[in-house]
XYZ file of C-alpha atoms in Angstrom:
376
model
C -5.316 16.656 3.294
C -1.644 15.688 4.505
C -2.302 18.285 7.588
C -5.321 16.078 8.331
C -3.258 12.654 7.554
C -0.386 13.678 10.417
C -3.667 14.436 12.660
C -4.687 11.401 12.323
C -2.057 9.498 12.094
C -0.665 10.623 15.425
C -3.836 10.610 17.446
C -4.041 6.478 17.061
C -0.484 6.150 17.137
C 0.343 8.130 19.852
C -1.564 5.440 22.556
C -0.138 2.087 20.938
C 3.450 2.262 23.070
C 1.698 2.391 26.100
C -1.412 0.815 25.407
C 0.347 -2.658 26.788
C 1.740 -1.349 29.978
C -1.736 0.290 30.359
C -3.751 -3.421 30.125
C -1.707 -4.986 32.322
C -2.559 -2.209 35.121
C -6.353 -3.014 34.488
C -5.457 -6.787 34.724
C -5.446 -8.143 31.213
C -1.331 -8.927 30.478
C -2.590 -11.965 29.226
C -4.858 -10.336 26.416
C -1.408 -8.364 25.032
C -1.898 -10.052 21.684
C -5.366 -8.488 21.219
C -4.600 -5.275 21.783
C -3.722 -4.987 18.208
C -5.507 -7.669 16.619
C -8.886 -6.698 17.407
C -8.263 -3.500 16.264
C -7.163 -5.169 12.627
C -10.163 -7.444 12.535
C -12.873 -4.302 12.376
C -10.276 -2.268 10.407
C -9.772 -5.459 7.910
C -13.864 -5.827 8.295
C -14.858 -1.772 7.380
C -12.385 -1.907 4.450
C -15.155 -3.591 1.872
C -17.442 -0.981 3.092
C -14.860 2.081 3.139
C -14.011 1.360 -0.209
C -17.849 1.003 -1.220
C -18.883 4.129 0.155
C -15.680 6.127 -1.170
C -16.188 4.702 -4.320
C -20.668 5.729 -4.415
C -21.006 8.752 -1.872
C -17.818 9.961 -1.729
C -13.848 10.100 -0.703
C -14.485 13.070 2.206
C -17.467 11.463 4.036
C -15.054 8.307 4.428
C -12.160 9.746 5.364
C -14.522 12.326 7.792
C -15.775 9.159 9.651
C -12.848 7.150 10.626
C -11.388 10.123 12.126
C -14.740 10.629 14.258
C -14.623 6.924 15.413
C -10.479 7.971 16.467
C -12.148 10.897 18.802
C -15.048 9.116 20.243
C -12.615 5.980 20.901
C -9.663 7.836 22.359
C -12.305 9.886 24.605
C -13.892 6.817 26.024
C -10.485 4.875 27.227
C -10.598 6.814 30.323
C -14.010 6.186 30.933
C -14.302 2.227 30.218
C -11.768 1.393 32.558
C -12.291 -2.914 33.042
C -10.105 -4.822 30.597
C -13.610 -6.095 28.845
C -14.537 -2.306 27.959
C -11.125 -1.681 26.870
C -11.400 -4.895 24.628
C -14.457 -3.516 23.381
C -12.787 0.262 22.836
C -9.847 -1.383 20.746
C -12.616 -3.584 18.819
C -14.734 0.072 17.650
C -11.446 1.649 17.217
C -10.588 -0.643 14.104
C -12.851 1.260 12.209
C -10.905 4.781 12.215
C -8.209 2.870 10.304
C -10.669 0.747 8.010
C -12.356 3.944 6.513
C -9.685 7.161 6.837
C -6.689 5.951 4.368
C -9.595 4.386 2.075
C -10.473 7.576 1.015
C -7.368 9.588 1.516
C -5.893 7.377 -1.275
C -8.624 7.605 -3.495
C -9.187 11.017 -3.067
C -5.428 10.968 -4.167
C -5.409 9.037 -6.785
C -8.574 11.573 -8.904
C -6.531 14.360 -8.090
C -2.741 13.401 -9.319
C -1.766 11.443 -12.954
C -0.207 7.854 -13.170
C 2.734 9.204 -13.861
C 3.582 11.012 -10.686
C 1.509 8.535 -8.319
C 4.157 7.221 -6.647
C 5.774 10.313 -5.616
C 1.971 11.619 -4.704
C 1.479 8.876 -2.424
C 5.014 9.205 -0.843
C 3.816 12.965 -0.242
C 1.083 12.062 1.828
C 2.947 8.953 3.147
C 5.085 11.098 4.672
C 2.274 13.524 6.503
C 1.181 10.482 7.777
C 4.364 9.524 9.084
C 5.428 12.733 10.766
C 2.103 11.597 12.922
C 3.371 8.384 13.778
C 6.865 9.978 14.540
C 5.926 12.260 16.586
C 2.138 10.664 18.072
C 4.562 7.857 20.219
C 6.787 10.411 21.603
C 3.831 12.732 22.518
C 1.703 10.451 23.900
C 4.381 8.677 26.190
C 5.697 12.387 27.493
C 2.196 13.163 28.621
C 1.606 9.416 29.862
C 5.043 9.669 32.272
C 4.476 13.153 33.261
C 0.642 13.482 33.184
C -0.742 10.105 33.712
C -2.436 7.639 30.996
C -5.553 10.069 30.829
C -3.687 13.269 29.578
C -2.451 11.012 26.634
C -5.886 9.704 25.603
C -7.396 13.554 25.411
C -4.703 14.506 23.632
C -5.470 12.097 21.118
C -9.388 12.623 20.965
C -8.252 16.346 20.372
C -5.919 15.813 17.385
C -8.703 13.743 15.819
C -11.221 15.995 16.224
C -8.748 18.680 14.808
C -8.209 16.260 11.326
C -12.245 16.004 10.959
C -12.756 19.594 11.048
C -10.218 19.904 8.084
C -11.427 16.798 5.519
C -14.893 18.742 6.235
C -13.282 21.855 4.783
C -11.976 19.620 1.554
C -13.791 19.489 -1.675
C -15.117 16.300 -2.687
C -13.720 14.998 -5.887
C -16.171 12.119 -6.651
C -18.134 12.817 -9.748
C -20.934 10.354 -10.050
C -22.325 10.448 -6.609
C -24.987 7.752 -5.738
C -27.874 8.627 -3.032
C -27.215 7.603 0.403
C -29.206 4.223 1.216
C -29.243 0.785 2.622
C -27.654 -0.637 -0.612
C -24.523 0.879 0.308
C -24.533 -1.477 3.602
C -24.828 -4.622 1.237
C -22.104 -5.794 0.370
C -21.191 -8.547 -3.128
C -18.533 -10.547 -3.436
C -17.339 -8.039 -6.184
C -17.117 -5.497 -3.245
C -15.059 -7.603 -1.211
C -11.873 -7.788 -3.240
C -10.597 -6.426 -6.845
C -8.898 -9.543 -8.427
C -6.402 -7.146 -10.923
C -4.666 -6.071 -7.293
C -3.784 -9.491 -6.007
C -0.032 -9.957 -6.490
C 0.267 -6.488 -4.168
C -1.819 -7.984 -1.557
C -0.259 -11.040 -1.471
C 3.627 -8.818 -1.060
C 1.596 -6.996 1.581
C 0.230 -9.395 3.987
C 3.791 -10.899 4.158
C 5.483 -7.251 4.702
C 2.366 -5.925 7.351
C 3.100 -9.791 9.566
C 6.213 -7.702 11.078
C 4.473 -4.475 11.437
C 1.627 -6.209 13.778
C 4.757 -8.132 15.407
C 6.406 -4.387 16.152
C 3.309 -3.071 17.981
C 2.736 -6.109 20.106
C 6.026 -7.194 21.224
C 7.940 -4.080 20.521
C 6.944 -1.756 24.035
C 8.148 -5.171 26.043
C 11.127 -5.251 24.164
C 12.176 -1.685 24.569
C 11.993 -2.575 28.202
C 14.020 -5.755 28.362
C 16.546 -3.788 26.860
C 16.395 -0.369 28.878
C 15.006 1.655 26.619
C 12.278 3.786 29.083
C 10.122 5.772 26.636
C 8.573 3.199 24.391
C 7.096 5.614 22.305
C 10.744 7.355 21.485
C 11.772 3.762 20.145
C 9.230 3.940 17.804
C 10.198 7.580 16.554
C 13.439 5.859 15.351
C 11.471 3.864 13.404
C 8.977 6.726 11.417
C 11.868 8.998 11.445
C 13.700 6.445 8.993
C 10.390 5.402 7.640
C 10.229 9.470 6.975
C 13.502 9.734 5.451
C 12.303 7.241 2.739
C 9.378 8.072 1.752
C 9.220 10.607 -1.112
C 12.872 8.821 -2.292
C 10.460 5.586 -2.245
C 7.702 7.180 -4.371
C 9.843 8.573 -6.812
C 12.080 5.865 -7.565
C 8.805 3.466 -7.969
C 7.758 6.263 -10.588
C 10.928 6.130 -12.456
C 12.460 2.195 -12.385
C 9.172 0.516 -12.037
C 7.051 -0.837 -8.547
C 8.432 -4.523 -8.103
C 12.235 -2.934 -8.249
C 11.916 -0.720 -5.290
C 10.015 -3.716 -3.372
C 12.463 -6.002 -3.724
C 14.912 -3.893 -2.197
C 12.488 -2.955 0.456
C 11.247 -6.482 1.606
C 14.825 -7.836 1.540
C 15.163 -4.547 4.362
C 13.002 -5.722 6.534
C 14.136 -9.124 6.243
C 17.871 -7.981 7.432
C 15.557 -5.246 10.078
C 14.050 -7.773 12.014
C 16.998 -10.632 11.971
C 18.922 -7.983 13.564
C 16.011 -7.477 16.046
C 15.994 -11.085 16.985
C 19.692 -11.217 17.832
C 19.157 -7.973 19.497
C 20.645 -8.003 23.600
C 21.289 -3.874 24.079
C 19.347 -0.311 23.091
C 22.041 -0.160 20.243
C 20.844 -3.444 18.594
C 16.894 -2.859 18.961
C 17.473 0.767 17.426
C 19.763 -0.222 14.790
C 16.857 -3.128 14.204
C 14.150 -0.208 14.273
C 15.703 1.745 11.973
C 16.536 -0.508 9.424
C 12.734 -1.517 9.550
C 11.589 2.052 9.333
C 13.361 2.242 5.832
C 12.105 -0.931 4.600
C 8.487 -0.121 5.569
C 8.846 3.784 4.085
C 9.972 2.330 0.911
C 7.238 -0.813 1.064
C 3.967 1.418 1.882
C 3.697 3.983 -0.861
C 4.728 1.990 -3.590
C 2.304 -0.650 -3.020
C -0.397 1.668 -2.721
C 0.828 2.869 -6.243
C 0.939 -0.354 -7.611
C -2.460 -1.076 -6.202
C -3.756 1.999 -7.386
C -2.376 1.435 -10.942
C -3.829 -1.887 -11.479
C -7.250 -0.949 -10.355
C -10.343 -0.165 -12.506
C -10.543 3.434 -13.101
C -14.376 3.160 -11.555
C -13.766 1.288 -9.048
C -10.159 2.566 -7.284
C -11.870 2.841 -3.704
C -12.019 -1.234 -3.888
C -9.020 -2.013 -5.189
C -7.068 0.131 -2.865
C -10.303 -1.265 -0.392
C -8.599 -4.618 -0.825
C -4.827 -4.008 -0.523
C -5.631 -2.503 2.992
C -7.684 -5.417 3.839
C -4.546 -7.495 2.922
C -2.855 -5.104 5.454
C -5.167 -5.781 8.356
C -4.851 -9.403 7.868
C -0.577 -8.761 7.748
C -0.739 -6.895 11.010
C -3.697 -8.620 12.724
C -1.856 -12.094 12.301
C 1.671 -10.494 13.052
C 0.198 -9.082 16.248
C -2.055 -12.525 17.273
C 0.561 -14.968 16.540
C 3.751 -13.194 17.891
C 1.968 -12.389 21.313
C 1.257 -15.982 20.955
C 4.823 -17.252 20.543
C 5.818 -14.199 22.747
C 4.228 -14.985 25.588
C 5.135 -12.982 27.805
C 8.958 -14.874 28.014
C 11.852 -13.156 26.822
C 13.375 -15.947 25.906
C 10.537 -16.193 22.896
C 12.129 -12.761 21.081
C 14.763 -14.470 18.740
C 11.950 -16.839 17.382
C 8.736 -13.969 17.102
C 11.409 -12.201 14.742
C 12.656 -14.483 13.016
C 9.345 -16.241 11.737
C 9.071 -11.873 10.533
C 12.440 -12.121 8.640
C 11.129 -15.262 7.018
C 8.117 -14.003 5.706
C 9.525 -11.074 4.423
C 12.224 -13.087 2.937
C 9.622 -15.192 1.044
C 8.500 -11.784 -0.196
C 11.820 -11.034 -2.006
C 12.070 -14.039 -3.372
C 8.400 -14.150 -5.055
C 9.333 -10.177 -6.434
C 12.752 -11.623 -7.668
C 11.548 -15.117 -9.334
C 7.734 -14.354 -10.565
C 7.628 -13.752 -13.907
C 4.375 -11.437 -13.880
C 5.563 -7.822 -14.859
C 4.376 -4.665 -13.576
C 3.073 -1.945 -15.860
C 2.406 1.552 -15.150
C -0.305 2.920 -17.038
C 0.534 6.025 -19.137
């Protein structure tokens, strides 16, 4: 399952650094800001239905589908080649993300005890991140020595490659329901697990600056003279890498809200140093910094989530922290292209309104009196 994760994981992450660049050759610089966001609305969208289906057919069928939609999507970039059709690509391509960590988690979570969750989830955190490390630096060798196209096949090809393993994976879901149209109707019970809201709410705060990274990020790089986009964000995985299974296993030992606080006051002190970035030096030290704040920030809130859930229904409640997610990065990415706007001069501000937020995050963890508990 983790060779499968850093599949898939670096086949949608390989195309983001250049993905900008690559719209404004079609004509669309002023559509930036959607790049990402329209791939979090469909992603934040699928997640009541990911979790649904992982949680009544099964945790290998969901994870087996998002990775199809990441080879279909990555195949037909070349091919849909007006700024509408690559609007629409980005819109479909939402879904990969919206069903594959649903299940991966949940397949996770039958297969490892409370106890060693954390560390479990840092484990497979850190597959996942070795795709995003080295997806960006793939994907933007091939695009400046191949041409756009190479990159995109490369990508359909190491989805493909992560489908044919989760079909090789047995299933772990006991109770399997029948497939029908009831799994396509969704309650408002399916949308959201109330027992997971305090992690959502740490989440959607943390994710803002993640959506503000992908947008902004690949112009910023350039401002400052960094060439390869994608290596830029390799400093960032490789840190978020580093932290990972330290993350999980300190979560497991001195409790969730204890490693978050020290990770969302990270990326508050990340991306403050990103806004009074002017040189490479600055916007790597900035990257870096945010890579271990987001290593540390990921895996245990997927363990707190996880924890807190109902034992039948853990597809939902981890369902509903990613949907929190989405909303964190599809904001982040709307609202700093927004302030962004193409104008350099707009930087300090898009990353400071990120420090901010992640700021308020530490202080909720620090001052709110409601404890977390890890089940026995």
């Amino acid at each position: 399952m983790c060779l499968s994760s850093l599949l898939f994981f670096a086949s949608f992450n390989m195309i983001v650094p250049e993905l900008p660049a690559y719209l404004t050759s079609l004509g669309g610089a002023e559509y930036k800001g959607f790049i990402i966001s329209l791939f979090t609305i469909t992603a934040l969208l699928s997640r009541p239905f990911s979790g649904k289906i992982a949680d009544r057919l099964g945790r290998v069928p969901v994870m087996m589908a998002g990775s199809i939609v990441c080879f279909a999507c990555s195949l037909m970039y070349p091919v849909l080649t007006s700024v509408a059709g690559f609007l629409l690509l980005r819109l479909i391509h939402g879904f990969s993300t919206g069903f594959t960590p649903t299940g991966q988690t949940a397949y996770l979570a039958d297969i490892v005890p409370a106890s060693k969750r954390g560390e479990a989830v840092g484990l497979l955190g850190t597959a996942g991140t070795l795709g995003m490390a080295g997806g960006p630096a793939i994907g933007g060798l091939l695009a400046n020595q191949f041409g756009i196209n190479a990159m995109f096949y490369c990508s359909s090809a190491f989805a493909i490659l992560s489908v044919i393993i989760v079909a090789n994976i047995k299933e772990t879901l006991k109770e399997k329901h029948p497939i029908s149209v009831a799994l396509l109707k969704i309650s408002k019970d399916d949308l959201f697990e109330p027992r997971v809201l305090v992690p959502c709410f740490i989440m959607v705060l943390c994710a803002y600056s993640y959506g503000t990274m992908l947008t902004v990020i690949p112009d910023f790089s350039v401002h400052v003279g960094i060439k390869n986009k994608g290596l830029l964000f390799t400093y960032f995985t490789v840190a978020s890498l580093v932290v990972r299974l330290l993350g999980g296993k300190a979560s497991d030992r001195w409790g969730r809200r204890a490693v978050l606080r020290i990770s969302s006051l990270i990326i508050a002190i990340a991306t403050l140093t990103m806004a009074f970035a002017d040189s490479p030096l600055q916007l790597i030290t900035g990257m870096a910094l945010y890579g271990l704040g987001h290593g540390a920030t990921s895996p245990t809130l997927l363990a707190w989530a996880t924890d807190l859930s109902n034992a039948r229904f853990k597809g939902r409640g981890i369902a509903s922290l990613y949907i929190f997610m989405e909303l964190g990065i599809g904001l982040g990415a709307f609202i700093s292209g927004f302030i962004y706007g193409n104008q350099s001069s707009n930087f300090f501000v898009t990353f400071t309104v990120c420090s901010s937020l992640a700021a308020l995050a530490f202080l909720h963890l620090t001052f709110s009196r409601s404890p977390v508990k890890i089940p026995s």
